[in-house]
Coordinates of C-alpha atoms and ligand atoms in Angstrom, one line a residue:
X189 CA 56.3 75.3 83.7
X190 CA 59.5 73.9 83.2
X191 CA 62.6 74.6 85.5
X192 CA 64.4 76.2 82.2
X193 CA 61.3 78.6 81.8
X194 CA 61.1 79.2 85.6
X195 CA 64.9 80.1 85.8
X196 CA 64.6 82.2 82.5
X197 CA 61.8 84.4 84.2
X198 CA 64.2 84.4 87.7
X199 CA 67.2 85.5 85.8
X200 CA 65.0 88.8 84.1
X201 CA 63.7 89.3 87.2
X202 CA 67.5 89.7 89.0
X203 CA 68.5 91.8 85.8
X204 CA 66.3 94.3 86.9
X205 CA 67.3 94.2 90.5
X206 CA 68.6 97.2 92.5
X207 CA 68.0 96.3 96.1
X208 CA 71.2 97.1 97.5
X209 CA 73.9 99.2 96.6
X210 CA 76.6 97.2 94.7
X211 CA 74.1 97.5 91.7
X212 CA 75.4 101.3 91.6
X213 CA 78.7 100.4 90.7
X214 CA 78.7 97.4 88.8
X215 CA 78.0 97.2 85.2
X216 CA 75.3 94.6 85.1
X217 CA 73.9 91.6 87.3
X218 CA 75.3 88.2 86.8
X219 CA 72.3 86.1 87.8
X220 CA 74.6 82.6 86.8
X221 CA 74.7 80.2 84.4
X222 CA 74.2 76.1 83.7
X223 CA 71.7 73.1 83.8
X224 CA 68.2 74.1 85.3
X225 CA 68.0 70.8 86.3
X226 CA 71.5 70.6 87.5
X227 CA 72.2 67.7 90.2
X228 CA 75.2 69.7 91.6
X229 CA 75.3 73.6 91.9
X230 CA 78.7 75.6 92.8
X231 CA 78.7 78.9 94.5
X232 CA 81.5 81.3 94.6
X233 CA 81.5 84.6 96.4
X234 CA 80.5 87.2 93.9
X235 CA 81.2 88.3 90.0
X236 CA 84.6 90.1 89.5
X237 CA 86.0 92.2 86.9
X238 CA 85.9 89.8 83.8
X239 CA 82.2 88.2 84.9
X240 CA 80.9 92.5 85.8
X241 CA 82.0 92.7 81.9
X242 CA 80.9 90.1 80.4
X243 CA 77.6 89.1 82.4
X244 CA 78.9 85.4 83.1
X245 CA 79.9 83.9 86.2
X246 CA 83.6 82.6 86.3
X247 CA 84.9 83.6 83.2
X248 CA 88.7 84.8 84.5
X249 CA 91.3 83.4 85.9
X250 CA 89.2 81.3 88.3
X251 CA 86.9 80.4 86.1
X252 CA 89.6 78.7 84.4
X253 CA 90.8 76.8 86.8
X254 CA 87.0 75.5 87.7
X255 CA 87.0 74.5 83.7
X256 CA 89.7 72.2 84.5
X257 CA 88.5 70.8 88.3
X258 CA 85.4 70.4 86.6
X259 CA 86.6 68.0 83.3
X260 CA 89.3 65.7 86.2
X261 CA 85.8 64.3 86.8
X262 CA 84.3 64.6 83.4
X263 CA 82.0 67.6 84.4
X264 CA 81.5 70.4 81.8
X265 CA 79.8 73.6 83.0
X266 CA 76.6 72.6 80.6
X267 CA 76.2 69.8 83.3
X268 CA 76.4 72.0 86.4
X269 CA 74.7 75.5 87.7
X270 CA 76.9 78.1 88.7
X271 CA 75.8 80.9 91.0
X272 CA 77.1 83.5 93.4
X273 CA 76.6 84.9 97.0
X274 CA 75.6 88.2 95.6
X275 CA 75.2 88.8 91.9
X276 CA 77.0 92.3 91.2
X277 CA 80.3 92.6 91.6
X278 CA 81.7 94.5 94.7
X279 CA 83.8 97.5 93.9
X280 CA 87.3 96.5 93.6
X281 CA 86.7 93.2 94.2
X282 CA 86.3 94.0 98.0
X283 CA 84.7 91.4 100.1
X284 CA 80.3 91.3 99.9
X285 CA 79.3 92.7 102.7
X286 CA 77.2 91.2 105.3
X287 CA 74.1 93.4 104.4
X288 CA 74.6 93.0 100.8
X289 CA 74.9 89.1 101.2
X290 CA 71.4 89.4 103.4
X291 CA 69.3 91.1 100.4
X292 CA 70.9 89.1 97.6
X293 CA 70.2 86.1 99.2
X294 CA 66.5 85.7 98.5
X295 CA 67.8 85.4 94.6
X296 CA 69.7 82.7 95.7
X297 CA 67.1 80.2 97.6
X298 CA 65.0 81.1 94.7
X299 CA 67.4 79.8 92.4
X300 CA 68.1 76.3 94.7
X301 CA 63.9 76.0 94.8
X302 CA 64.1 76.1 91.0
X303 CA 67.1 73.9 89.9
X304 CA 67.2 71.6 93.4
X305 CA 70.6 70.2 93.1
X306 CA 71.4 67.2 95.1
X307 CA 74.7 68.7 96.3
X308 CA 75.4 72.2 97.0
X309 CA 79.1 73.2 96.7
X310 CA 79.9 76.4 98.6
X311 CA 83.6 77.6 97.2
X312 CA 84.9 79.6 99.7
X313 CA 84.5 80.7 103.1
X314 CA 82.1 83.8 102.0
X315 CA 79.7 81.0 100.3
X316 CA 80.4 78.6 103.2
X317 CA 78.7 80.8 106.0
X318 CA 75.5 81.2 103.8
X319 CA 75.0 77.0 104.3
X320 CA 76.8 76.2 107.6
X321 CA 77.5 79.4 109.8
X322 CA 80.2 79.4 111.8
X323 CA 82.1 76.5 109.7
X324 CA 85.9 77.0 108.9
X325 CA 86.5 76.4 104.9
X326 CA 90.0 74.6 106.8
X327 CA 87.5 71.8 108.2
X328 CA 84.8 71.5 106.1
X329 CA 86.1 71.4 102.6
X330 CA 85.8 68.1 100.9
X331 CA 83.2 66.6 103.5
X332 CA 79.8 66.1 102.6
X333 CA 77.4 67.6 105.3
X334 CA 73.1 67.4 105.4
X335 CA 70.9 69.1 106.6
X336 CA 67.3 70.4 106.1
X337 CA 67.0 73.4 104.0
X338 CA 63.7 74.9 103.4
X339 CA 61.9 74.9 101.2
X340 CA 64.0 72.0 99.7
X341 CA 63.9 68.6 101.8
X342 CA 67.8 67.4 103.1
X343 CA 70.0 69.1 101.0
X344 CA 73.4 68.1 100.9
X345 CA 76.4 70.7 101.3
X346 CA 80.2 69.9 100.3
X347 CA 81.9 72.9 101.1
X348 CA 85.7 73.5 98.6
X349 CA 88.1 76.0 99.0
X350 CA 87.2 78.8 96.4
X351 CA 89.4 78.3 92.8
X352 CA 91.0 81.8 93.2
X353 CA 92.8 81.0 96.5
X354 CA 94.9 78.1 94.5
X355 CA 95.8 80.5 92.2
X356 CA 97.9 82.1 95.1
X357 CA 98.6 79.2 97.0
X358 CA 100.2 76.0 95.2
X359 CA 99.0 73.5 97.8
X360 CA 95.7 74.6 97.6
X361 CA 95.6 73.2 94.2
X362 CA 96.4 70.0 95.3
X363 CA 94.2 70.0 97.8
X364 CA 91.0 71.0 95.4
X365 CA 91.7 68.1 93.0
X366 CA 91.5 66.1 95.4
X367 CA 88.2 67.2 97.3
X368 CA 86.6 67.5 94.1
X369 CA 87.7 63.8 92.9
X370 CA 85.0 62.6 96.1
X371 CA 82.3 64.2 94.6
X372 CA 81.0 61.8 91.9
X373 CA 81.2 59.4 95.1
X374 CA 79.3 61.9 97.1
X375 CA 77.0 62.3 94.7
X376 CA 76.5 58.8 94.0
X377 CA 75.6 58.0 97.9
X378 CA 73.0 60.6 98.1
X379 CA 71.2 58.9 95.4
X380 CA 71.5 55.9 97.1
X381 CA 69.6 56.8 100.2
X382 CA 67.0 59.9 98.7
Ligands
URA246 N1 84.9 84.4 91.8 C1 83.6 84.2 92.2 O1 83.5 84.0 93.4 N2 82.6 84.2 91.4 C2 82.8 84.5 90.1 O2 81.8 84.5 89.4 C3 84.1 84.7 89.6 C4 85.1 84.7 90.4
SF4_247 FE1 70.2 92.9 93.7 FE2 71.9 91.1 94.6 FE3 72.7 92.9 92.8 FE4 72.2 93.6 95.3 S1 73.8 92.2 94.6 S2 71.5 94.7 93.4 S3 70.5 92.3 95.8 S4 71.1 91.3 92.5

């Protein structure tokens, strides 16, 4: 089967999911959206108001700004996966919970099995955690750490602050063009050495 039809099957499958409660108050799942066979997959925290409408991940004001990290290195979202921590969105944007991150997460190792990305890109500090516990987003953004991830081999994680907290901090925007101008690079060594 190929990775589109494998992903098409995941994605009807999360539809239908209702394992913990955030599916009571959102208005649909957002399973994600891009390549199947993506070579780099993003991960933000979870859908918000504009994604709960419209069933898409990073369609608002974040979104946008990811449109535009994305093409200063010639990336458009066909060419990448996008996916979140959990996939409905918490009510009034609160912060996922640890429990709800726990059950949703099964979605998201199946997703990684399916498209296996050569570089993971965790956006945020609530995405972080999920790859390298304990890490702070302050360190670890725009450095390229690897480490074995079952049930993929190495996997490569290069951790970014998440798009929304440029949006209230100027600096941060600097700071994300920057880390995000390494990653061809990045993604150039890996296939180097694998
Ligand atoms: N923020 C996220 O973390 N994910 C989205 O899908 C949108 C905004
Ligand atoms: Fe299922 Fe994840 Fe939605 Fe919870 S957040 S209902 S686990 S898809």
């Amino acid at each position: 089967m190929s990775q589109q039809t494998l992903l098409n099957n995941l994605n009807k499958q999360m539809l239908a999911c209702t394992q913990c409660a955030l599916r009571k108050t959102c208005n649909q799942v957002v399973p994600g959206e891009g390549s199947a066979n993506a070579e780099i997959m993003f991960i933000g925290e979870g859908p918000g108001k504009k994604e709960d409408e419209l069933g898409r991940p990073f369609v608002g004001s974040a979104g946008k700004f990811l449109n535009e990290l994305l093409a200063s290195i010639n990336l458009k979202r066909e060419d990448i996966y996008i996916a979140n921590t959990v996939k409905c969105r918490p009510p009034n944007n609160r912060d996922p919970l640890p429990e709800e991150k726990k059950i949703c997460w099964h979605w998201l190792e199946k997703q990684l099995a399916i498209i296996q990305p050569k570089i993971i890109i965790p956006l945020g500090r609530h995405s972080l955690e999920l790859f390298i516990p304990n890490a702070k987003i302050s360190e670890a953004h725009g450095r390229a750490f690897r480490k074995p991830f079952p049930p993929l081999k190495q996997i490569t994680i290069f951790p970014s602050y998440h798009p929304a907290a440029a949006l209230y901090n100027g600096s941060l925007r600097k700071t994300l063009l920057e880390d995000f101008k390494k990653i061809p690079k990045v993604l150039e060594l890996i296939c180097k050495i694998s």
